[in-house]
Amino acid sequence: MPRSQIVVYCLVALISLAGLADATYLTAQALSGETMVCGGSPDCFKVLGSQYAHLGSVPLALVGTIAYFSVFSFAILAAFGYAKVRRLLLITVWSMFAVTLWLLYTQAFILHAFCRYCLFSAAMVFLLAGLIVASRSP
Amino acid sequence: MPSSKAIKSFLPFVIIGVVAALTITMGAIFYRAKRVTAVTMSKEQTVAAQATGSVHARGSADAPVTLEEFGDFQCPPCGRLAEPLQQIEKDYGSRLRVIFRNFPFTIHEHAHEAAYAAEAAGLQGRFWEMHDLLYQEQAAWAKSKEVQTLFEAYSGMIHLDVERFKKDMASDRVKEKVESDRKRGEALGVKNTPTIFINNESVPPTSLNPTALRAAIDAALREKKGS
């Protein structure tokens, strides 16, 4: 595997770590019930306390935590030469990209509020998608 | 000594394992920091609350269970809980006493005015009617630019003397009442709304739903029967 690709996978792992920290924080916030009450940032509350922040009874942040952790694991394995996980990495990142677009649309046009933690996560996903595209270009 | 090839095959899994452990640890630390710890009112705080005299309460004073809510009329979770709470009040009847205290946040544009409106209605003996109406119509007035006009219209709907209501809403008396409720909340460690105490024990935010509240009230009733 070319050295440049190893560097890209390492960058993917690092960025997914930042996203993982963000998603873990939001998961803890959701599980502690903080998003079910008022008192914090009103915009974050509007987003995190909304029905769109949950999949049934599961906080979306928890799904995000699992997704970021998967991306990190796949990127590390890919950097160490496990070729089979590259496809899984691709699928996970593009799925996250699609969900992120939907969530940005929801914040902008349905909830009319933005949560800075969600925007940070969106930025991380865009960076991941950019790196994945870069890693595949000749 | 393991070969470099063996190390290379193990290393990614070690890294993944370390990150998994760190994530779980970090999550646990965040959760502990975010979790609202249960607050129990001391005897002095309970007595001080009863001594204030102007408490807004529904239900029998002899009820075995008292539910005290600190609420903000513009807070959506408070609004969502208002109707289930009314149903709970009906279902438990004389076994439950409900107290409401104002805890408006400045981040909510009209929360203080709404609290003043409820207190002004209270001066004409219609606090609960205004309380219910404010929660019922929360979505309408929360976004309104003409909130004062709306509140005056509400005062008419619940048959208040509108002119007196307007004067009372601007009076120091209602502002002091709202402030005294807020101070009481702060003294008890209230940071969020709704914060609910059932027989002086705070209910965690994760239990602020009809099912969990009923379970907490039932537990308080059993405890009263047992003591």
Tab-separated table of C-alpha atoms in Angstrom:
chain	number	residue	atom	x	y	z
A	1	MET	CA	0.000	0.000	0.000
A	2	PRO	CA	1.382	3.445	-0.908
A	3	ARG	CA	2.586	5.578	1.995
A	4	SER	CA	0.169	8.399	1.062
A	5	GLN	CA	-2.786	6.062	1.591
A	6	ILE	CA	-1.505	5.054	5.027
A	7	VAL	CA	-1.299	8.758	5.899
A	8	VAL	CA	-4.890	9.256	4.690
A	9	TYR	CA	-6.151	6.356	6.839
A	10	CYS	CA	-4.273	7.731	9.850
A	11	LEU	CA	-5.903	11.144	9.267
A	12	VAL	CA	-9.305	9.441	8.965
A	13	ALA	CA	-8.646	7.727	12.311
A	14	LEU	CA	-7.643	11.019	13.959
A	15	ILE	CA	-10.683	12.904	12.650
A	16	SER	CA	-12.998	10.089	13.681
A	17	LEU	CA	-11.521	10.361	17.192
A	18	ALA	CA	-12.615	14.006	17.355
A	19	GLY	CA	-16.088	12.996	16.157
A	20	LEU	CA	-16.117	10.150	18.645
A	21	ALA	CA	-15.405	12.511	21.560
A	22	ASP	CA	-18.202	14.834	20.394
A	23	ALA	CA	-20.717	11.994	19.934
A	24	THR	CA	-19.775	10.435	23.298
A	25	TYR	CA	-20.441	13.758	25.018
A	26	LEU	CA	-23.836	14.069	23.312
A	27	THR	CA	-24.693	10.462	24.207
A	28	ALA	CA	-23.916	11.094	27.880
A	29	GLN	CA	-26.027	14.252	27.704
A	30	ALA	CA	-28.954	12.350	26.193
A	31	LEU	CA	-28.722	9.409	28.599
A	32	SER	CA	-28.469	11.671	31.661
A	33	GLY	CA	-31.740	13.322	30.658
A	34	GLU	CA	-30.186	16.771	30.251
A	35	THR	CA	-31.763	17.141	26.813
A	36	MET	CA	-35.213	16.513	28.296
A	37	VAL	CA	-35.164	19.684	30.366
A	38	CYS	CA	-34.554	23.403	29.822
A	39	GLY	CA	-31.596	25.247	31.260
A	40	GLY	CA	-28.755	24.878	28.785
A	41	SER	CA	-28.323	26.397	25.362
A	42	PRO	CA	-31.832	26.919	23.902
A	43	ASP	CA	-30.742	26.086	20.353
A	44	CYS	CA	-28.939	22.891	21.403
A	45	PHE	CA	-31.967	21.950	23.451
A	46	LYS	CA	-34.285	22.543	20.475
A	47	VAL	CA	-32.216	20.140	18.402
A	48	LEU	CA	-31.186	17.541	20.988
A	49	GLY	CA	-34.538	17.568	22.750
A	50	SER	CA	-36.472	17.120	19.514
A	51	GLN	CA	-37.983	13.904	18.196
A	52	TYR	CA	-35.334	13.931	15.439
A	53	ALA	CA	-32.585	13.328	17.998
A	54	HIS	CA	-33.897	9.841	18.767
A	55	LEU	CA	-34.430	6.619	16.853
A	56	GLY	CA	-37.277	5.234	18.880
A	57	SER	CA	-35.868	5.287	22.397
A	58	VAL	CA	-32.237	5.250	21.229
A	59	PRO	CA	-30.459	8.626	21.149
A	60	LEU	CA	-29.069	9.358	17.691
A	61	ALA	CA	-25.832	10.408	19.395
A	62	LEU	CA	-25.320	6.805	20.492
A	63	VAL	CA	-25.670	5.664	16.885
A	64	GLY	CA	-23.131	8.365	15.994
A	65	THR	CA	-20.739	7.112	18.679
A	66	ILE	CA	-20.905	3.590	17.244
A	67	ALA	CA	-20.455	4.945	13.708
A	68	TYR	CA	-17.393	7.041	14.624
A	69	PHE	CA	-15.901	4.126	16.540
A	70	SER	CA	-16.450	1.870	13.515
A	71	VAL	CA	-14.782	4.418	11.224
A	72	PHE	CA	-11.832	4.653	13.622
A	73	SER	CA	-11.489	0.849	13.802
A	74	PHE	CA	-11.779	0.372	10.038
A	75	ALA	CA	-9.272	3.176	9.356
A	76	ILE	CA	-6.721	1.697	11.790
A	77	LEU	CA	-7.130	-1.767	10.293
A	78	ALA	CA	-6.892	-0.355	6.764
A	79	ALA	CA	-3.716	1.540	7.698
A	80	PHE	CA	-2.232	-1.749	8.918
A	81	GLY	CA	-2.975	-3.390	5.580
A	82	TYR	CA	-6.321	-5.119	6.195
A	83	ALA	CA	-7.655	-4.546	2.687
A	84	LYS	CA	-11.093	-6.086	3.279
A	85	VAL	CA	-12.204	-3.352	5.718
A	86	ARG	CA	-11.697	-0.557	3.176
A	87	ARG	CA	-15.093	-1.283	1.652
A	88	LEU	CA	-16.715	-1.215	5.105
A	89	LEU	CA	-14.995	2.109	5.814
A	90	LEU	CA	-16.351	3.506	2.569
A	91	ILE	CA	-19.907	2.336	3.276
A	92	THR	CA	-19.853	3.680	6.855
A	93	VAL	CA	-18.492	7.117	5.912
A	94	TRP	CA	-20.931	7.595	3.034
A	95	SER	CA	-23.831	6.471	5.228
A	96	MET	CA	-22.742	9.020	7.844
A	97	PHE	CA	-22.489	11.646	5.107
A	98	ALA	CA	-26.061	10.942	3.963
A	99	VAL	CA	-27.401	11.058	7.553
A	100	THR	CA	-25.463	14.286	8.185
A	101	LEU	CA	-27.072	15.943	5.153
A	102	TRP	CA	-30.501	14.930	6.443
A	103	LEU	CA	-29.702	16.239	9.929
A	104	LEU	CA	-28.434	19.562	8.567
A	105	TYR	CA	-31.630	19.886	6.536
A	106	THR	CA	-33.675	19.081	9.660
A	107	GLN	CA	-31.873	21.711	11.723
A	108	ALA	CA	-32.106	24.385	9.016
A	109	PHE	CA	-35.615	23.869	7.675
A	110	ILE	CA	-37.621	21.933	10.242
A	111	LEU	CA	-36.265	22.931	13.645
A	112	HIS	CA	-34.850	26.342	12.594
A	113	ALA	CA	-32.084	25.870	15.137
A	114	PHE	CA	-28.511	24.676	15.040
A	115	CYS	CA	-26.634	22.851	17.751
A	116	ARG	CA	-22.907	23.607	17.762
A	117	TYR	CA	-22.023	20.025	18.734
A	118	CYS	CA	-24.040	18.717	15.776
A	119	LEU	CA	-22.338	21.230	13.469
A	120	PHE	CA	-18.942	20.093	14.728
A	121	SER	CA	-19.910	16.498	14.001
A	122	ALA	CA	-21.102	17.504	10.518
A	123	ALA	CA	-17.738	19.184	9.869
A	124	MET	CA	-15.939	15.993	10.930
A	125	VAL	CA	-18.084	13.873	8.604
A	126	PHE	CA	-17.426	16.240	5.674
A	127	LEU	CA	-13.683	16.002	6.365
A	128	LEU	CA	-13.916	12.200	6.508
A	129	ALA	CA	-15.815	12.099	3.218
A	130	GLY	CA	-13.247	14.436	1.645
A	131	LEU	CA	-10.388	12.222	2.787
A	132	ILE	CA	-12.121	9.101	1.516
A	133	VAL	CA	-12.554	10.745	-1.886
A	134	ALA	CA	-8.891	11.816	-1.814
A	135	SER	CA	-7.739	8.314	-0.896
A	136	ARG	CA	-9.497	6.858	-3.943
A	137	SER	CA	-8.319	9.411	-6.484
A	138	PRO	CA	-5.370	8.231	-8.573
B	1	MET	CA	10.263	-12.204	21.793
B	2	PRO	CA	7.397	-11.609	19.341
B	3	SER	CA	8.384	-10.859	15.771
B	4	SER	CA	7.631	-7.462	14.189
B	5	LYS	CA	5.052	-9.199	11.963
B	6	ALA	CA	3.235	-10.527	15.035
B	7	ILE	CA	3.326	-7.094	16.674
B	8	LYS	CA	1.973	-5.565	13.466
B	9	SER	CA	-0.947	-7.970	13.413
B	10	PHE	CA	-1.801	-7.343	17.082
B	11	LEU	CA	-1.135	-3.604	17.262
B	12	PRO	CA	-4.266	-2.356	15.427
B	13	PHE	CA	-6.479	-4.401	17.762
B	14	VAL	CA	-4.621	-3.075	20.796
B	15	ILE	CA	-5.141	0.500	19.539
B	16	ILE	CA	-8.842	-0.164	18.893
B	17	GLY	CA	-9.209	-1.751	22.337
B	18	VAL	CA	-7.513	1.201	24.061
B	19	VAL	CA	-9.763	3.692	22.223
B	20	ALA	CA	-12.854	1.625	23.118
B	21	ALA	CA	-11.844	1.641	26.795
B	22	LEU	CA	-11.104	5.383	26.699
B	23	THR	CA	-14.470	6.086	25.029
B	24	ILE	CA	-16.370	4.142	27.683
B	25	THR	CA	-14.407	5.862	30.472
B	26	MET	CA	-14.968	9.281	28.920
B	27	GLY	CA	-18.659	8.530	28.466
B	28	ALA	CA	-18.953	7.494	32.107
B	29	ILE	CA	-17.187	10.691	33.253
B	30	PHE	CA	-19.444	12.885	31.100
B	31	TYR	CA	-22.524	10.982	32.310
B	32	ARG	CA	-21.567	11.457	35.951
B	33	ALA	CA	-20.936	15.154	35.350
B	34	LYS	CA	-24.227	15.637	33.512
B	35	ARG	CA	-26.425	13.506	35.736
B	36	VAL	CA	-28.681	15.568	37.945
B	37	THR	CA	-28.211	14.271	41.438
B	38	ALA	CA	-31.309	13.784	43.534
B	39	VAL	CA	-32.001	16.653	45.903
B	40	THR	CA	-33.853	16.178	49.129
B	41	MET	CA	-35.376	19.168	50.854
B	42	SER	CA	-34.348	19.609	54.445
B	43	LYS	CA	-37.025	20.031	57.128
B	44	GLU	CA	-36.139	23.740	57.366
B	45	GLN	CA	-36.650	24.187	53.621
B	46	THR	CA	-40.025	22.434	53.765
B	47	VAL	CA	-41.168	24.568	56.691
B	48	ALA	CA	-39.878	27.742	54.988
B	49	ALA	CA	-41.859	26.827	51.874
B	50	GLN	CA	-45.072	26.413	53.823
B	51	ALA	CA	-44.479	29.675	55.672
B	52	THR	CA	-44.440	31.730	52.481
B	53	GLY	CA	-48.238	31.537	52.452
B	54	SER	CA	-48.789	32.475	48.811
B	55	VAL	CA	-48.048	29.031	47.434
B	56	HIS	CA	-50.002	28.049	44.319
B	57	ALA	CA	-51.360	24.621	45.178
B	58	ARG	CA	-54.075	22.375	43.796
B	59	GLY	CA	-55.479	19.490	45.778
B	60	SER	CA	-56.034	18.781	49.437
B	61	ALA	CA	-53.567	20.203	51.959
B	62	ASP	CA	-53.833	16.843	53.780
B	63	ALA	CA	-52.909	14.815	50.703
B	64	PRO	CA	-50.294	12.149	51.494
B	65	VAL	CA	-48.257	13.079	48.423
B	66	THR	CA	-47.114	16.559	47.418
B	67	LEU	CA	-45.709	17.183	43.963
B	68	GLU	CA	-43.856	20.488	43.719
B	69	GLU	CA	-42.908	21.668	40.255
B	70	PHE	CA	-40.432	24.375	39.328
B	71	GLY	CA	-41.454	25.407	35.849
B	72	ASP	CA	-40.843	27.924	33.099
B	73	PHE	CA	-43.937	28.671	31.004
B	74	GLN	CA	-41.851	28.974	27.826
B	75	CYS	CA	-39.924	25.743	28.359
B	76	PRO	CA	-41.197	23.117	25.867
B	77	PRO	CA	-40.636	20.089	28.174
B	78	CYS	CA	-42.671	21.894	30.888
B	79	GLY	CA	-45.381	22.450	28.291
B	80	ARG	CA	-45.338	18.815	27.227
B	81	LEU	CA	-45.631	17.689	30.833
B	82	ALA	CA	-48.477	20.060	31.740
B	83	GLU	CA	-51.318	17.999	30.290
B	84	PRO	CA	-50.151	14.616	31.636
B	85	LEU	CA	-49.733	16.269	35.051
B	86	GLN	CA	-53.328	17.502	34.950
B	87	GLN	CA	-54.440	13.963	34.147
B	88	ILE	CA	-52.357	12.619	37.024
B	89	GLU	CA	-53.958	15.186	39.357
B	90	LYS	CA	-57.426	14.019	38.281
B	91	ASP	CA	-56.549	10.343	38.655
B	92	TYR	CA	-55.028	10.651	42.126
B	93	GLY	CA	-57.676	13.073	43.408
B	94	SER	CA	-57.418	13.804	47.132
B	95	ARG	CA	-54.224	11.728	47.446
B	96	LEU	CA	-52.156	14.303	45.559
B	97	ARG	CA	-51.367	17.965	46.111
B	98	VAL	CA	-49.639	19.861	43.319
B	99	ILE	CA	-47.600	23.016	43.902
B	100	PHE	CA	-46.265	25.203	41.112
B	101	ARG	CA	-43.311	27.545	41.440
B	102	ASN	CA	-41.926	29.902	38.837
B	103	PHE	CA	-38.417	29.327	37.575
B	104	PRO	CA	-38.240	31.406	34.372
B	105	PHE	CA	-35.031	31.440	32.355
B	106	THR	CA	-33.748	34.613	30.712
B	107	ILE	CA	-32.821	32.543	27.624
B	108	HIS	CA	-36.575	32.289	26.982
B	109	GLU	CA	-37.645	35.649	25.638
B	110	HIS	CA	-41.115	35.820	27.219
B	111	ALA	CA	-40.743	33.468	30.180
B	112	HIS	CA	-40.642	36.231	32.797
B	113	GLU	CA	-43.654	38.030	31.310
B	114	ALA	CA	-45.554	34.736	31.285
B	115	ALA	CA	-44.688	34.168	34.938
B	116	TYR	CA	-45.880	37.715	35.760
B	117	ALA	CA	-49.103	37.027	33.845
B	118	ALA	CA	-49.742	33.874	35.874
B	119	GLU	CA	-49.007	35.691	39.145
B	120	ALA	CA	-51.197	38.637	38.119
B	121	ALA	CA	-54.009	36.178	37.401
B	122	GLY	CA	-53.295	34.649	40.804
B	123	LEU	CA	-54.019	38.009	42.451
B	124	GLN	CA	-57.559	37.642	41.096
B	125	GLY	CA	-57.761	34.008	42.220
B	126	ARG	CA	-57.197	32.521	38.741
B	127	PHE	CA	-53.569	31.422	38.840
B	128	TRP	CA	-54.244	27.854	37.720
B	129	GLU	CA	-56.550	28.885	34.911
B	130	MET	CA	-53.788	31.126	33.520
B	131	HIS	CA	-51.168	28.427	34.225
B	132	ASP	CA	-53.109	25.882	32.175
B	133	LEU	CA	-53.840	28.358	29.391
B	134	LEU	CA	-50.217	29.507	29.125
B	135	TYR	CA	-49.009	25.931	28.699
B	136	GLN	CA	-51.835	25.094	26.325
B	137	GLU	CA	-51.057	28.104	24.134
B	138	GLN	CA	-47.270	27.992	24.590
B	139	ALA	CA	-46.521	27.492	20.894
B	140	ALA	CA	-48.595	30.566	19.997
B	141	TRP	CA	-47.287	33.158	22.449
B	142	ALA	CA	-43.689	31.936	22.643
B	143	LYS	CA	-43.041	33.140	19.089
B	144	SER	CA	-45.287	36.184	19.229
B	145	LYS	CA	-44.005	39.744	19.027
B	146	GLU	CA	-47.234	40.944	20.665
B	147	VAL	CA	-47.014	38.828	23.764
B	148	GLN	CA	-48.509	41.443	26.105
B	149	THR	CA	-51.587	41.737	23.876
B	150	LEU	CA	-51.974	37.966	23.879
B	151	PHE	CA	-51.677	37.715	27.662
B	152	GLU	CA	-54.310	40.424	28.036
B	153	ALA	CA	-56.554	38.464	25.684
B	154	TYR	CA	-55.978	35.346	27.808
B	155	SER	CA	-56.889	37.303	30.931
B	156	GLY	CA	-60.205	38.168	29.262
B	157	MET	CA	-60.743	34.533	28.306
B	158	ILE	CA	-60.502	33.462	31.947
B	159	HIS	CA	-62.812	36.294	33.026
B	160	LEU	CA	-60.300	38.487	34.792
B	161	ASP	CA	-60.608	42.233	35.258
B	162	VAL	CA	-58.290	43.053	32.339
B	163	GLU	CA	-57.366	46.557	33.520
B	164	ARG	CA	-56.426	45.259	36.949
B	165	PHE	CA	-54.528	42.383	35.336
B	166	LYS	CA	-52.466	44.850	33.250
B	167	LYS	CA	-51.597	46.880	36.345
B	168	ASP	CA	-50.796	43.805	38.410
B	169	MET	CA	-48.583	42.363	35.699
B	170	ALA	CA	-46.394	45.461	35.842
B	171	SER	CA	-46.395	45.619	39.638
B	172	ASP	CA	-43.456	44.902	41.920
B	173	ARG	CA	-45.636	42.484	43.869
B	174	VAL	CA	-45.773	39.877	41.096
B	175	LYS	CA	-42.102	40.408	40.223
B	176	GLU	CA	-41.138	39.831	43.847
B	177	LYS	CA	-43.259	36.653	43.970
B	178	VAL	CA	-41.588	35.254	40.847
B	179	GLU	CA	-38.174	36.206	42.230
B	180	SER	CA	-38.909	34.562	45.584
B	181	ASP	CA	-39.912	31.320	43.794
B	182	ARG	CA	-36.717	31.467	41.782
B	183	LYS	CA	-34.590	32.061	44.868
B	184	ARG	CA	-36.216	29.109	46.559
B	185	GLY	CA	-35.413	26.945	43.540
B	186	GLU	CA	-31.819	28.094	43.499
B	187	ALA	CA	-31.494	27.378	47.215
B	188	LEU	CA	-32.718	23.833	46.536
B	189	GLY	CA	-30.210	23.364	43.711
B	190	VAL	CA	-32.734	23.640	40.872
B	191	LYS	CA	-30.892	24.220	37.584
B	192	ASN	CA	-33.347	22.955	34.989
B	193	THR	CA	-37.041	23.027	34.285
B	194	PRO	CA	-39.164	21.136	34.839
B	195	THR	CA	-37.727	20.124	38.195
B	196	ILE	CA	-40.181	18.103	40.220
B	197	PHE	CA	-40.092	17.158	43.866
B	198	ILE	CA	-42.332	14.377	45.139
B	199	ASN	CA	-42.629	14.512	48.910
B	200	ASN	CA	-39.476	16.631	48.992
B	201	GLU	CA	-37.388	14.227	46.868
B	202	SER	CA	-36.365	15.432	43.414
B	203	VAL	CA	-37.319	13.348	40.401
B	204	PRO	CA	-34.459	12.718	37.913
B	205	PRO	CA	-34.960	14.225	34.411
B	206	THR	CA	-35.098	10.744	32.873
B	207	SER	CA	-38.250	10.095	34.947
B	208	LEU	CA	-40.078	13.206	33.790
B	209	ASN	CA	-42.720	11.263	31.918
B	210	PRO	CA	-46.241	10.221	32.938
B	211	THR	CA	-45.385	6.557	33.569
B	212	ALA	CA	-42.341	7.243	35.745
B	213	LEU	CA	-44.130	10.045	37.615
B	214	ARG	CA	-47.055	7.758	38.425
B	215	ALA	CA	-44.588	5.124	39.640
B	216	ALA	CA	-42.869	7.733	41.859
B	217	ILE	CA	-46.223	8.921	43.268
B	218	ASP	CA	-47.282	5.296	43.929
B	219	ALA	CA	-43.983	4.671	45.717
B	220	ALA	CA	-44.498	7.810	47.832
B	221	LEU	CA	-48.042	6.665	48.680
B	222	ARG	CA	-46.776	3.221	49.724
B	223	GLU	CA	-44.087	4.851	51.845
B	224	LYS	CA	-46.691	7.039	53.565
B	225	LYS	CA	-48.905	4.044	54.241
B	226	GLY	CA	-45.960	2.100	55.637
B	227	SER	CA	-44.835	4.885	57.985
